[in-house]
PDB file of C-alpha atoms in Angstrom:
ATOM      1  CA  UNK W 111      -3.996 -11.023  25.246  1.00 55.00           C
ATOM      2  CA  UNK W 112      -2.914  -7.484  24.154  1.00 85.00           C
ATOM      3  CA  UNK W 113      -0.558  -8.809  21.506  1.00 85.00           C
ATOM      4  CA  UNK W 114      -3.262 -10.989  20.032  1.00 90.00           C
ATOM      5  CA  UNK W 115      -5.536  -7.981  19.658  1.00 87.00           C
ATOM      6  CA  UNK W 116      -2.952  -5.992  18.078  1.00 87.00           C
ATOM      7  CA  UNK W 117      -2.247  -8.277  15.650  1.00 90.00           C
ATOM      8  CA  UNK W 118      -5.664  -8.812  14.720  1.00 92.00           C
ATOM      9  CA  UNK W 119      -6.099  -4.925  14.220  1.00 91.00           C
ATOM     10  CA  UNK W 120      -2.911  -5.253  11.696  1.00 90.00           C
ATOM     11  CA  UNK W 121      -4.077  -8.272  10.168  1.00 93.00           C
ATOM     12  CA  UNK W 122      -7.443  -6.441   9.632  1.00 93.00           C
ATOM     13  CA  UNK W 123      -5.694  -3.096   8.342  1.00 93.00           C
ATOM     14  CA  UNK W 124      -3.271  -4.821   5.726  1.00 93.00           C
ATOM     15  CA  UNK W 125      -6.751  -6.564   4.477  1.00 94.00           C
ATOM     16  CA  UNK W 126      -8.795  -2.737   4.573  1.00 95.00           C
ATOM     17  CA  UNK W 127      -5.387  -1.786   2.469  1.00 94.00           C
ATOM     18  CA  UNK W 128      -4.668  -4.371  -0.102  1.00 93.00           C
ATOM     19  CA  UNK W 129      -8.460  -3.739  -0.636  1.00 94.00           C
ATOM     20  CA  UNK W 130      -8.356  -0.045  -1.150  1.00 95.00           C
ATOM     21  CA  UNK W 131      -4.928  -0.687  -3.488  1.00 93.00           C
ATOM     22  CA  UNK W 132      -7.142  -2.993  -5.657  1.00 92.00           C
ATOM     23  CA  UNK W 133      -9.964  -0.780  -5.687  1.00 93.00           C
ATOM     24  CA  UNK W 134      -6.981   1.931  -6.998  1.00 92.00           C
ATOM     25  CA  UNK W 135      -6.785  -0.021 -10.319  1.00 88.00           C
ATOM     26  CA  UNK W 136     -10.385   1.180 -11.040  1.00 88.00           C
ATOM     27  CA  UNK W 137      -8.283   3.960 -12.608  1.00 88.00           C
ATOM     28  CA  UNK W 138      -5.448   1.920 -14.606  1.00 84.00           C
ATOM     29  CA  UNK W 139      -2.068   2.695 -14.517  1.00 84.00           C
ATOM     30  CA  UNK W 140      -0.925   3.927 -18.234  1.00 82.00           C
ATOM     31  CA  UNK W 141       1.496   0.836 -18.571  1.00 77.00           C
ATOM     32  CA  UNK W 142      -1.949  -1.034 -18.489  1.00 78.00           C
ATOM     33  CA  UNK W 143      -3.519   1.337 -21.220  1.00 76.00           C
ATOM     34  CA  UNK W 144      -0.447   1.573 -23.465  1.00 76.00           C
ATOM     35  CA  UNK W 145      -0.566  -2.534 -23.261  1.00 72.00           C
ATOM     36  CA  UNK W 146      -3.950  -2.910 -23.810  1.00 70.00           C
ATOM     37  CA  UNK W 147      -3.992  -0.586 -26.696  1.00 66.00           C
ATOM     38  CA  UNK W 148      -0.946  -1.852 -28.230  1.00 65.00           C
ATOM     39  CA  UNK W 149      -3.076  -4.512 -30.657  1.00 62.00           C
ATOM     40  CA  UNK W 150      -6.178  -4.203 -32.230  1.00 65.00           C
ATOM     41  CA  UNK W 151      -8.933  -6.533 -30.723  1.00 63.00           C
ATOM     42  CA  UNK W 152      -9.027  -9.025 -33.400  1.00 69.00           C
ATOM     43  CA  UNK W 153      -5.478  -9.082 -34.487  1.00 68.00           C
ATOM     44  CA  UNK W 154      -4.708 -13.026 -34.182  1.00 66.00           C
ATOM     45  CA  UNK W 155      -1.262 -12.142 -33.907  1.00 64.00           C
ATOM     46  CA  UNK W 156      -1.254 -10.109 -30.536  1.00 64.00           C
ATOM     47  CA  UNK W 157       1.247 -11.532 -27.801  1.00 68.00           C
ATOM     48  CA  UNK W 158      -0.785 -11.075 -25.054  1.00 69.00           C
ATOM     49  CA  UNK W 159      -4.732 -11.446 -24.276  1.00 71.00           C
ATOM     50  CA  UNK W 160      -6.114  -8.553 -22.853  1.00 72.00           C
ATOM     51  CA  UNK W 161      -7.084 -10.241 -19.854  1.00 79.00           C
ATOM     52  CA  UNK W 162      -3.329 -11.715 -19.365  1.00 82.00           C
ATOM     53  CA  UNK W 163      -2.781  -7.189 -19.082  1.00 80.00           C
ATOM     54  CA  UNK W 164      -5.391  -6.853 -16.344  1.00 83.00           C
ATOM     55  CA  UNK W 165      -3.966 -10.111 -14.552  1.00 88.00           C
ATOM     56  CA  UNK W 166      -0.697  -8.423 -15.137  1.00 86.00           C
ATOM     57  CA  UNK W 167      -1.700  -5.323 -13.216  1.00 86.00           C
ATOM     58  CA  UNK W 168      -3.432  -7.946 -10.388  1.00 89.00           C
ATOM     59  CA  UNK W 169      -0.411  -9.119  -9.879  1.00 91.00           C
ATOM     60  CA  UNK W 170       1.527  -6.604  -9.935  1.00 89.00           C
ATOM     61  CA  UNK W 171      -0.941  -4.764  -6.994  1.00 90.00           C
ATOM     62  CA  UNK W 172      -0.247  -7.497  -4.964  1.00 92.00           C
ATOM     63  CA  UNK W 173       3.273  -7.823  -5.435  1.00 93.00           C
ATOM     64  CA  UNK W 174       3.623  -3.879  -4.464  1.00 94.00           C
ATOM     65  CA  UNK W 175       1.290  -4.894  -1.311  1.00 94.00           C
ATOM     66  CA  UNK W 176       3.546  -7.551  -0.102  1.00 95.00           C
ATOM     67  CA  UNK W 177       6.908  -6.236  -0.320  1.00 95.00           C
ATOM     68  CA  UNK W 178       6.055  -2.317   0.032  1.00 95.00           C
ATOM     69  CA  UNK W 179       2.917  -1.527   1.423  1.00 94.00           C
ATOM     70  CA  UNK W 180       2.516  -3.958   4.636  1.00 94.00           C
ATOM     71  CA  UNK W 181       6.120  -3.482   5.582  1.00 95.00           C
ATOM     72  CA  UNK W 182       5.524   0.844   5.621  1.00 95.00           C
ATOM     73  CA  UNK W 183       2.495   0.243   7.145  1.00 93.00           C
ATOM     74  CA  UNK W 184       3.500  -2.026  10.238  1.00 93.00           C
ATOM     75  CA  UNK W 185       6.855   0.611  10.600  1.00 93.00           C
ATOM     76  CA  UNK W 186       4.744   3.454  10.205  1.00 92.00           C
ATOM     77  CA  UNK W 187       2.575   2.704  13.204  1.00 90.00           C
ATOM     78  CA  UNK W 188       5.419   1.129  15.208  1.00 90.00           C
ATOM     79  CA  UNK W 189       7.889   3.984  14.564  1.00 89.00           C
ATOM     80  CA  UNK W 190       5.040   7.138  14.787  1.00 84.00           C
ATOM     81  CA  UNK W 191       3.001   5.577  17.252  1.00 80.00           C
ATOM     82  CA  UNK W 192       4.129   8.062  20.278  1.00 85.00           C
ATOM     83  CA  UNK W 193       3.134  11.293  17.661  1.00 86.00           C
ATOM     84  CA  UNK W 194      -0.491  10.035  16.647  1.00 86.00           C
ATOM     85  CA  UNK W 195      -2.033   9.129  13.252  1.00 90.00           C
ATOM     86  CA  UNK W 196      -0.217  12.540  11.119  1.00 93.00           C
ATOM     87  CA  UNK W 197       3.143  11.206  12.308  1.00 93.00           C
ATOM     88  CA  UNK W 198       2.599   7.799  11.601  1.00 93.00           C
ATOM     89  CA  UNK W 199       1.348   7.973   8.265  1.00 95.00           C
ATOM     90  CA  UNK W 200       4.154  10.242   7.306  1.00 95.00           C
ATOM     91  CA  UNK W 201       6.413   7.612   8.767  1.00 95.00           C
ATOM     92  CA  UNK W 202       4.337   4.791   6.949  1.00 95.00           C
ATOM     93  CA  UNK W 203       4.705   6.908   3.305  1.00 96.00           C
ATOM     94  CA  UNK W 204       8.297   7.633   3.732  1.00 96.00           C
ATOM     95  CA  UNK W 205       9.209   3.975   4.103  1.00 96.00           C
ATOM     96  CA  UNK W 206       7.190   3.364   0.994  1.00 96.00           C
ATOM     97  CA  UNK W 207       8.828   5.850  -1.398  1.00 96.00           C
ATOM     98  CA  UNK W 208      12.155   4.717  -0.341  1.00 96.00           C
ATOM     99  CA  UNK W 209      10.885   0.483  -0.809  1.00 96.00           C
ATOM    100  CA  UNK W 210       9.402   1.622  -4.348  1.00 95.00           C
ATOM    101  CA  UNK W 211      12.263   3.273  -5.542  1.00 95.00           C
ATOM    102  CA  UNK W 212      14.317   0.252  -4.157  1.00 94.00           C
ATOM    103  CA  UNK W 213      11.925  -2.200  -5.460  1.00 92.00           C
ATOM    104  CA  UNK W 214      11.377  -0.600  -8.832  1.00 92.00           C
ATOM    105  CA  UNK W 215      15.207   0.498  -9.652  1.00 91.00           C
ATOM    106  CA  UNK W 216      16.971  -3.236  -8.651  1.00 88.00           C
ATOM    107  CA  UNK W 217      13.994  -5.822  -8.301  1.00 86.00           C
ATOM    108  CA  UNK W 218      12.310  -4.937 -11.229  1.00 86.00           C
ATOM    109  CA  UNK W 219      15.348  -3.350 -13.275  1.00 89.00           C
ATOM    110  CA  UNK W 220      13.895  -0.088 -14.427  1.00 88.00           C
ATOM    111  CA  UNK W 221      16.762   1.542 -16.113  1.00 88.00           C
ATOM    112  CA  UNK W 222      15.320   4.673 -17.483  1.00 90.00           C
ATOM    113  CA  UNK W 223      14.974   7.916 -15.000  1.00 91.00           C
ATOM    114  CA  UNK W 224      11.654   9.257 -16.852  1.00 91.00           C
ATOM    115  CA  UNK W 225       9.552   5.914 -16.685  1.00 90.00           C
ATOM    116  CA  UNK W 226      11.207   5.215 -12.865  1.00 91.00           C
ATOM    117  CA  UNK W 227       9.814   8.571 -12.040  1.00 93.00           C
ATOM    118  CA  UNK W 228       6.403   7.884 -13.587  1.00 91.00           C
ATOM    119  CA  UNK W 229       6.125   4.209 -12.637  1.00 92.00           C
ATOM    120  CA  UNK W 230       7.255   5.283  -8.739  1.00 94.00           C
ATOM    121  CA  UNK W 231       4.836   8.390  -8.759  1.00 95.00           C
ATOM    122  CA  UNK W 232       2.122   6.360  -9.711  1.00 93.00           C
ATOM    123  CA  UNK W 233       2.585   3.428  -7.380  1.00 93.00           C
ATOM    124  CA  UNK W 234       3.049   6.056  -4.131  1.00 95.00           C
ATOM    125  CA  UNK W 235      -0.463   7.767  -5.641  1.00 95.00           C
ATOM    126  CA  UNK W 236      -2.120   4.428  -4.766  1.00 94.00           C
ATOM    127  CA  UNK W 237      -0.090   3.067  -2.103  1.00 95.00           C
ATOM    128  CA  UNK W 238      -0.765   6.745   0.065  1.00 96.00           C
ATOM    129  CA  UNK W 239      -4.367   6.051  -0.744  1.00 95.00           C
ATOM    130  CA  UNK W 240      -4.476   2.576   0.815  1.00 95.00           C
ATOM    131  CA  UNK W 241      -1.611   3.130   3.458  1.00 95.00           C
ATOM    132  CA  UNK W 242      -4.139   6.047   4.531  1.00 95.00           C
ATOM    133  CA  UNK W 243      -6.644   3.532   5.792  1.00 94.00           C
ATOM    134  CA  UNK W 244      -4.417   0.758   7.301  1.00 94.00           C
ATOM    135  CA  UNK W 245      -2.772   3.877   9.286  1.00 94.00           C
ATOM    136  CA  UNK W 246      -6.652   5.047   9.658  1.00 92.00           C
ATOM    137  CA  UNK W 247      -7.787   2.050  11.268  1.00 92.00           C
ATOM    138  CA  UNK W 248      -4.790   1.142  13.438  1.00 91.00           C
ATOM    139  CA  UNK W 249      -5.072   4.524  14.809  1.00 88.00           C
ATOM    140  CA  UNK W 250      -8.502   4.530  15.624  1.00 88.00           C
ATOM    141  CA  UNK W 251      -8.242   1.101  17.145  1.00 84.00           C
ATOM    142  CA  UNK W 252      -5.245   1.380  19.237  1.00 77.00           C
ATOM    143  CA  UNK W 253      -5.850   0.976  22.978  1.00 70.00           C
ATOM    144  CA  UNK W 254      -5.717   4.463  25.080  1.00 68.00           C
ATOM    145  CA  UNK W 255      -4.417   4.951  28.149  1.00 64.00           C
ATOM    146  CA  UNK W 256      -6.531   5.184  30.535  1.00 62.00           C
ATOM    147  CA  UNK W 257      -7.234   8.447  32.297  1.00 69.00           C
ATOM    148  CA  UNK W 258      -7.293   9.101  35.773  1.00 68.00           C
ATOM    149  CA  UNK W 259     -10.898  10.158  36.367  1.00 64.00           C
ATOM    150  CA  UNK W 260     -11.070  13.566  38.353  1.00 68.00           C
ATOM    151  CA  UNK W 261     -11.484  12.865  42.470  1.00 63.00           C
ATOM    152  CA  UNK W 262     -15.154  13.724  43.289  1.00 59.00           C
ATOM    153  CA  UNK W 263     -15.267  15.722  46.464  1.00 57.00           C
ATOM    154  CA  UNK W 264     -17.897  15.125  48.917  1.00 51.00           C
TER     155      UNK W 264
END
């Protein structure tokens, strides 16, 4: 029965996560801004809708949840699970700068060093926000050991 409670502690921290990533976009990433202010309002002509922008950014959130954020999360409590919370989420952010930079530089293709720098600092600003509550809550809910209580003398 452990290993069903442990999984429902992940499941439940990848959902706290991808939550606190989305809430992130309350401040929007300036690829969002310099899109949405590329065309006036009521230029017919515009390419994109700016809701099609905002769906954009949606998508891309989840897309950096999927393949970056749940994978440094899950290794980041397996592999810093002996050195508590600190140790794991150190663990849980490395893995994610090194899957951005991956992900960013030959998934998505970004050629230019400048906007890889600024696209990758701003994706590990939100992902170390949201990978600090998934590593949050699957320290505070893993099981203890359980202490030998002290021998009360009679």
């Amino acid at each position: 029965m452990t290993w069903l409670r442990r999984m429902a502690v992940h499941l439940g921290a990848m959902h706290l996560s991808g939550a606190l990533l989305v809430l992130t976009l309350l401040v929007p990433p300036e690829w969002v801004l310099d899109a949405y202010g590329a065309a006036p309002v009521d230029d017919p002509t515009a390419d994109v809708p700016p809701v099609m922008i905002l769906l954009g950014a949606l998508f891309g959130c989840v897309t950096f949840h999927v393949v970056v954020q749940i994978p440094a999360g899950l290794l980041g409590s397996r592999l810093g699970r002996r050195g508590g919370a600190l140790v794991s989420y150190a663990v849980a952010v490395a893995v994610a700068g090194a899957l951005t930079l991956v992900f960013l530089w030959g998934v998505v293709g970004v050629p230019d060093a400048a906007e890889l720098t600024s696209l990758w600092l701003d994706c590990m600003a939100r992902g170390a926000l949201a990978l600090a509550g998934y590593i949050g809550l699957t320290s505070a809910l893993r099981p203890r050991p359980a202490r030998p209580s002290p021998a009360v003398e009679s």
